[in-house]
Structures are given as C-alpha cells and as structure tokens.
C-alpha cells in the first residue's frame, strides 16, 4: 500500500509521534510511505533522524500566493507518488486535501484526530468529516463519540485506533532498574512513584508533588520517593523545584532531566503516575509505562479511561483524590499486583503490530 502521512506539527508531541511512528511501521512492513511535514521543525527533524526522508510543504501558510504554490505541489505529489491513502494528522491543510480528493484525487482520505480540542460543529467541519473524508480516526472514545453524536459522522466511517508502543525499546529492564535506583540512592525498601513527561502545567507535576508530600508528611509513608522523569519546556525546572521546596519534599524527589535510558528509568519505578489536568488524547507516556510492566494510576482525562480500570482513576486537579489513589497503590500490595496484571493484559492489544494491523485494516475498509 502507498500512503502519504501529513504531519504538519511543529513540536514532536504525541500527535507528531503518532504520525511518525505509524510512518516508520508502514515503511518497515514494506509499504511505500511519504512523510510530509514542516521544514526545520522538531517533528521534521525527528522524521529525518528516523530515516523517513520527509518532504517539506508549507502546509500551515495563510498567504494566498503560497497557498496557490502549495496547491500545485500537492497535486504534483499525488500525481507522481500515486497514493492509495492520504492520512492527515493535523487540521490546517485538511481542507486542501479534502478539496483535492473531491476534485478527482484517486486516493482515500483519512483524518486522524489526536488533538485534545473537540472539532466545532459547523458546516466546514461537517463537510470535511462526513463527506470529504473516507474515514475518521479518533485516538480515544471521547473524540469518537463527538464525531458520531455531534458532527453526525456516519458510524461506519469512525475508527478508534490507539497509538502503539515500540516494544523493542519499551519493556521491563531489571538490570536497568537496579542501575538507575542505585544511581539515585534508592534503597530496597523505598517505593518510587514516577511521572514521565515534559515539564508543562498540563502534566500535573505540581499536583503530584503536593500529593506525594501528603503521603510523606501526613500519612506516614516515609519510604515514598518521587521521580520526575522529564525536563523543562513550557514550565521551567526552577518553577518545578520551587513547588518541591514549598511541599517540603526536596530530599525525596529526583528530577532526571533528559536521559537516553528511558525504559530503565520507568523500570526503576514501583508505580507510574499520569497526573495530567487535561489532554492525554494519545497518552504516549502512559503506554510506555504500561509496556514496561509498571502498574499505572491516572487522572481520568483523555484516553486514560480507555486504557485503565475505573479503580485506577481519579479526578484531575484534585490533590486529595490523587493522594488517596497513590496511598492505595503504595499500601495495598494485592491491589497493586492486580493493577499491574491489568496493565500488562491491556498492553497485549496495544503493541506496535496491533497499531499497524488495525490501521491497515481501516485503510482497506475506507
């Protein structure tokens, strides 16, 4: 199968990762795949690093002259590459691909929506999703229901496809666990709670820090330790460290910064935490934690209710509810083992092969 993956995302966020990882899986499986992105952006550079040979198009332009040139380049690409499928992972150029499809393009048009924002119920969106697109992919059930119930997309066009995990990279690593724990001074009796994610208000680092402080200072769990496996982006490290000091957990908290051995750091955790306040429509970090065999608790945002049992979820932004959930994970060993088994079982349908096979089946059906 010949596909064009349109990934006009500036940052290498979960949406960009979803499109790039799918492109890599398709190419590795022998499907000719053209990755289109924005020249010089994080996602474009990562595609180059992955050997995807990305093609640069000015897909986010609003200039009439540039739009005319873009339209010509899109038509030429379709003519020369002859794709069976064009898969748009962002909305900025989706209307142009929709127009090209309706102007006689001999390809199936797929719109994958991994964005946290629900599309507005207006005439352009209804035309694009109901008529221009041959299939619409949601990365979580909330988005799928919105397409069906609000935009009135025909149910047979809607597909919910979760992102897969590269299990060659993300799996439990016992030797890595011991090395990382020794490096951070963790003892055999220490219980490490870990959050994997960039420093950004959306990720809920502040709420987790104060929830762990509650466990340590007021609930008697003096063996709890906190690992923040991330680095500054929208939120600075200094701001995160100020929260740590305010909560009085400096001595039990580690900030890893950027590391290459992410799977080893995850393996060093005794339980993973997603404390996000919103978003998590793809939840790449959650999938990686689960792939490493760690029990995971989370707020109930985005795709998380699709991934975890209800008992492992709490309300977003509620520090006390998060602390209650963490306390259960720390104190209740049988429950923790049950949750770990549930995460392992869930991952049996979320591997990279499942991601690829489900996507290919959707392409064939579209």
PDB file of C-alpha atoms in Angstrom, residues 118-271:
ATOM      1  CA  UNK A 118     -13.153  18.699  20.027  1.00  0.00           C
ATOM      2  CA  UNK A 119     -13.869  19.935  16.465  1.00  0.00           C
ATOM      3  CA  UNK A 120     -16.552  22.587  16.219  1.00  0.00           C
ATOM      4  CA  UNK A 121     -19.929  21.610  14.892  1.00  0.00           C
ATOM      5  CA  UNK A 122     -20.041  23.865  11.828  1.00  0.00           C
ATOM      6  CA  UNK A 123     -20.664  23.433   8.118  1.00  0.00           C
ATOM      7  CA  UNK A 124     -16.983  23.177   7.031  1.00  0.00           C
ATOM      8  CA  UNK A 125     -16.215  20.531   9.674  1.00  0.00           C
ATOM      9  CA  UNK A 126     -19.332  18.520   8.856  1.00  0.00           C
ATOM     10  CA  UNK A 127     -18.464  18.589   5.149  1.00  0.00           C
ATOM     11  CA  UNK A 128     -14.832  17.629   5.770  1.00  0.00           C
ATOM     12  CA  UNK A 129     -15.536  14.765   8.166  1.00  0.00           C
ATOM     13  CA  UNK A 130     -18.816  13.457   6.768  1.00  0.00           C
ATOM     14  CA  UNK A 131     -18.240  13.889   3.015  1.00  0.00           C
ATOM     15  CA  UNK A 132     -14.636  14.673   2.087  1.00  0.00           C
ATOM     16  CA  UNK A 133     -13.009  12.075   4.346  1.00  0.00           C
ATOM     17  CA  UNK A 134     -13.381   8.384   3.615  1.00  0.00           C
ATOM     18  CA  UNK A 135     -12.544   7.533   7.245  1.00  0.00           C
ATOM     19  CA  UNK A 136     -12.110   9.418  10.500  1.00  0.00           C
ATOM     20  CA  UNK A 137      -9.782   8.105  13.202  1.00  0.00           C
ATOM     21  CA  UNK A 138     -10.192   9.050  16.857  1.00  0.00           C
ATOM     22  CA  UNK A 139      -7.447   8.211  19.342  1.00  0.00           C
ATOM     23  CA  UNK A 140      -9.896   7.972  22.256  1.00  0.00           C
ATOM     24  CA  UNK A 141     -13.560   7.188  22.842  1.00  0.00           C
ATOM     25  CA  UNK A 142     -14.493  10.770  23.818  1.00  0.00           C
ATOM     26  CA  UNK A 143     -13.453  12.014  20.385  1.00  0.00           C
ATOM     27  CA  UNK A 144     -15.169   9.091  18.654  1.00  0.00           C
ATOM     28  CA  UNK A 145     -18.467   9.866  20.395  1.00  0.00           C
ATOM     29  CA  UNK A 146     -18.138  13.539  19.447  1.00  0.00           C
ATOM     30  CA  UNK A 147     -17.719  12.621  15.784  1.00  0.00           C
ATOM     31  CA  UNK A 148     -20.771  10.357  15.939  1.00  0.00           C
ATOM     32  CA  UNK A 149     -23.146  12.329  18.151  1.00  0.00           C
ATOM     33  CA  UNK A 150     -22.250  15.967  17.404  1.00  0.00           C
ATOM     34  CA  UNK A 151     -20.794  16.070  13.892  1.00  0.00           C
ATOM     35  CA  UNK A 152     -23.081  13.230  12.772  1.00  0.00           C
ATOM     36  CA  UNK A 153     -20.265  11.363  11.018  1.00  0.00           C
ATOM     37  CA  UNK A 154     -21.628   8.008   9.781  1.00  0.00           C
ATOM     38  CA  UNK A 155     -20.676   5.341  12.306  1.00  0.00           C
ATOM     39  CA  UNK A 156     -19.080   3.107   9.671  1.00  0.00           C
ATOM     40  CA  UNK A 157     -16.583   5.879   8.924  1.00  0.00           C
ATOM     41  CA  UNK A 158     -15.395   6.254  12.534  1.00  0.00           C
ATOM     42  CA  UNK A 159     -12.487   4.191  13.831  1.00  0.00           C
ATOM     43  CA  UNK A 160     -10.866   4.370  17.275  1.00  0.00           C
ATOM     44  CA  UNK A 161      -7.178   3.485  16.973  1.00  0.00           C
ATOM     45  CA  UNK A 162      -4.862   3.845  19.941  1.00  0.00           C
ATOM     46  CA  UNK A 163      -1.175   4.515  19.434  1.00  0.00           C
ATOM     47  CA  UNK A 164       1.088   1.501  19.779  1.00  0.00           C
ATOM     48  CA  UNK A 165       4.350   1.094  21.659  1.00  0.00           C
ATOM     49  CA  UNK A 166       7.770   0.144  20.331  1.00  0.00           C
ATOM     50  CA  UNK A 167       8.228  -2.954  22.484  1.00  0.00           C
ATOM     51  CA  UNK A 168      11.797  -3.354  21.229  1.00  0.00           C
ATOM     52  CA  UNK A 169      12.550  -0.190  23.219  1.00  0.00           C
ATOM     53  CA  UNK A 170       9.957  -0.214  25.997  1.00  0.00           C
ATOM     54  CA  UNK A 171       9.931  -3.354  28.101  1.00  0.00           C
ATOM     55  CA  UNK A 172      10.829  -4.146  31.686  1.00  0.00           C
ATOM     56  CA  UNK A 173      14.585  -3.938  32.288  1.00  0.00           C
ATOM     57  CA  UNK A 174      15.676  -5.469  35.601  1.00  0.00           C
ATOM     58  CA  UNK A 175      19.348  -4.579  35.245  1.00  0.00           C
ATOM     59  CA  UNK A 176      18.401  -1.051  34.214  1.00  0.00           C
ATOM     60  CA  UNK A 177      16.085  -0.820  37.226  1.00  0.00           C
ATOM     61  CA  UNK A 178      18.868  -1.737  39.620  1.00  0.00           C
ATOM     62  CA  UNK A 179      21.344   0.625  37.963  1.00  0.00           C
ATOM     63  CA  UNK A 180      19.001   3.631  37.981  1.00  0.00           C
ATOM     64  CA  UNK A 181      17.825   3.005  41.543  1.00  0.00           C
ATOM     65  CA  UNK A 182      21.407   2.706  42.757  1.00  0.00           C
ATOM     66  CA  UNK A 183      22.345   5.877  40.906  1.00  0.00           C
ATOM     67  CA  UNK A 184      19.621   7.857  42.667  1.00  0.00           C
ATOM     68  CA  UNK A 185      20.308   6.274  46.046  1.00  0.00           C
ATOM     69  CA  UNK A 186      17.052   4.328  46.321  1.00  0.00           C
ATOM     70  CA  UNK A 187      17.076   1.507  48.862  1.00  0.00           C
ATOM     71  CA  UNK A 188      15.336  -1.841  48.586  1.00  0.00           C
ATOM     72  CA  UNK A 189      12.537  -0.609  50.851  1.00  0.00           C
ATOM     73  CA  UNK A 190      11.905   2.661  49.015  1.00  0.00           C
ATOM     74  CA  UNK A 191       8.706   2.933  46.978  1.00  0.00           C
ATOM     75  CA  UNK A 192       9.284   5.056  43.880  1.00  0.00           C
ATOM     76  CA  UNK A 193       6.350   6.888  42.304  1.00  0.00           C
ATOM     77  CA  UNK A 194       7.238   8.207  38.855  1.00  0.00           C
ATOM     78  CA  UNK A 195       5.797  10.655  36.347  1.00  0.00           C
ATOM     79  CA  UNK A 196       7.143  10.523  32.795  1.00  0.00           C
ATOM     80  CA  UNK A 197       6.596  13.717  30.871  1.00  0.00           C
ATOM     81  CA  UNK A 198       7.851  17.122  29.863  1.00  0.00           C
ATOM     82  CA  UNK A 199       7.529  19.961  32.372  1.00  0.00           C
ATOM     83  CA  UNK A 200       4.265  21.618  31.433  1.00  0.00           C
ATOM     84  CA  UNK A 201       1.314  22.727  33.535  1.00  0.00           C
ATOM     85  CA  UNK A 202      -0.923  20.255  31.694  1.00  0.00           C
ATOM     86  CA  UNK A 203       1.094  17.301  33.020  1.00  0.00           C
ATOM     87  CA  UNK A 204       0.158  17.943  36.656  1.00  0.00           C
ATOM     88  CA  UNK A 205       3.622  17.821  38.196  1.00  0.00           C
ATOM     89  CA  UNK A 206       2.531  20.352  40.819  1.00  0.00           C
ATOM     90  CA  UNK A 207      -0.468  18.290  41.917  1.00  0.00           C
ATOM     91  CA  UNK A 208       1.645  15.131  42.095  1.00  0.00           C
ATOM     92  CA  UNK A 209       4.342  16.853  44.164  1.00  0.00           C
ATOM     93  CA  UNK A 210       1.789  18.004  46.747  1.00  0.00           C
ATOM     94  CA  UNK A 211       0.019  14.624  46.745  1.00  0.00           C
ATOM     95  CA  UNK A 212       3.333  12.890  47.486  1.00  0.00           C
ATOM     96  CA  UNK A 213       4.016  15.471  50.215  1.00  0.00           C
ATOM     97  CA  UNK A 214       0.678  14.481  51.769  1.00  0.00           C
ATOM     98  CA  UNK A 215       1.732  10.820  51.767  1.00  0.00           C
ATOM     99  CA  UNK A 216       5.135  11.570  53.230  1.00  0.00           C
ATOM    100  CA  UNK A 217       4.327  14.211  55.841  1.00  0.00           C
ATOM    101  CA  UNK A 218       0.763  13.411  56.922  1.00  0.00           C
ATOM    102  CA  UNK A 219       0.013   9.785  56.068  1.00  0.00           C
ATOM    103  CA  UNK A 220       3.145   8.200  57.467  1.00  0.00           C
ATOM    104  CA  UNK A 221       4.561   6.819  54.221  1.00  0.00           C
ATOM    105  CA  UNK A 222       8.152   7.796  54.897  1.00  0.00           C
ATOM    106  CA  UNK A 223       9.524   5.296  52.377  1.00  0.00           C
ATOM    107  CA  UNK A 224       7.863   7.022  49.402  1.00  0.00           C
ATOM    108  CA  UNK A 225      10.124   8.629  46.799  1.00  0.00           C
ATOM    109  CA  UNK A 226       9.225  10.763  43.769  1.00  0.00           C
ATOM    110  CA  UNK A 227      10.866  10.553  40.357  1.00  0.00           C
ATOM    111  CA  UNK A 228      10.041  13.279  37.843  1.00  0.00           C
ATOM    112  CA  UNK A 229      11.337  11.768  34.611  1.00  0.00           C
ATOM    113  CA  UNK A 230      11.279  14.863  32.438  1.00  0.00           C
ATOM    114  CA  UNK A 231      12.769  18.198  31.530  1.00  0.00           C
ATOM    115  CA  UNK A 232      11.705  21.814  31.210  1.00  0.00           C
ATOM    116  CA  UNK A 233       9.617  23.005  28.289  1.00  0.00           C
ATOM    117  CA  UNK A 234       6.682  25.350  28.928  1.00  0.00           C
ATOM    118  CA  UNK A 235       7.355  25.102  32.668  1.00  0.00           C
ATOM    119  CA  UNK A 236      10.888  25.782  33.866  1.00  0.00           C
ATOM    120  CA  UNK A 237      12.879  23.466  36.097  1.00  0.00           C
ATOM    121  CA  UNK A 238      13.205  26.343  38.574  1.00  0.00           C
ATOM    122  CA  UNK A 239       9.410  26.538  38.878  1.00  0.00           C
ATOM    123  CA  UNK A 240       9.148  22.788  39.457  1.00  0.00           C
ATOM    124  CA  UNK A 241      11.882  22.963  42.089  1.00  0.00           C
ATOM    125  CA  UNK A 242      10.008  25.809  43.798  1.00  0.00           C
ATOM    126  CA  UNK A 243       6.957  23.526  44.096  1.00  0.00           C
ATOM    127  CA  UNK A 244       9.189  20.787  45.511  1.00  0.00           C
ATOM    128  CA  UNK A 245      10.589  23.141  48.143  1.00  0.00           C
ATOM    129  CA  UNK A 246       7.151  24.535  49.007  1.00  0.00           C
ATOM    130  CA  UNK A 247       5.851  20.984  49.542  1.00  0.00           C
ATOM    131  CA  UNK A 248       8.892  20.052  51.629  1.00  0.00           C
ATOM    132  CA  UNK A 249       9.888  17.020  49.554  1.00  0.00           C
ATOM    133  CA  UNK A 250      13.296  18.109  48.251  1.00  0.00           C
ATOM    134  CA  UNK A 251      15.059  15.179  49.975  1.00  0.00           C
ATOM    135  CA  UNK A 252      12.833  12.528  48.414  1.00  0.00           C
ATOM    136  CA  UNK A 253      12.479  13.921  44.882  1.00  0.00           C
ATOM    137  CA  UNK A 254      14.626  13.333  41.808  1.00  0.00           C
ATOM    138  CA  UNK A 255      14.441  15.216  38.512  1.00  0.00           C
ATOM    139  CA  UNK A 256      16.075  13.070  35.838  1.00  0.00           C
ATOM    140  CA  UNK A 257      16.374  15.617  33.029  1.00  0.00           C
ATOM    141  CA  UNK A 258      16.829  14.250  29.516  1.00  0.00           C
ATOM    142  CA  UNK A 259      18.104  10.669  29.518  1.00  0.00           C
ATOM    143  CA  UNK A 260      18.567   8.090  26.793  1.00  0.00           C
ATOM    144  CA  UNK A 261      17.696   5.126  29.050  1.00  0.00           C
ATOM    145  CA  UNK A 262      14.019   5.981  29.467  1.00  0.00           C
ATOM    146  CA  UNK A 263      12.907   2.340  29.751  1.00  0.00           C
ATOM    147  CA  UNK A 264      15.400   1.797  32.573  1.00  0.00           C
ATOM    148  CA  UNK A 265      14.059   4.859  34.395  1.00  0.00           C
ATOM    149  CA  UNK A 266      10.496   3.579  34.012  1.00  0.00           C
ATOM    150  CA  UNK A 267      11.593   0.152  35.235  1.00  0.00           C
ATOM    151  CA  UNK A 268      13.059   1.805  38.326  1.00  0.00           C
ATOM    152  CA  UNK A 269       9.566   2.993  39.318  1.00  0.00           C
ATOM    153  CA  UNK A 270       7.349   0.906  41.585  1.00  0.00           C
ATOM    154  CA  UNK A 271       4.268   2.636  40.165  1.00  0.00           C
TER     155      UNK A 271
END
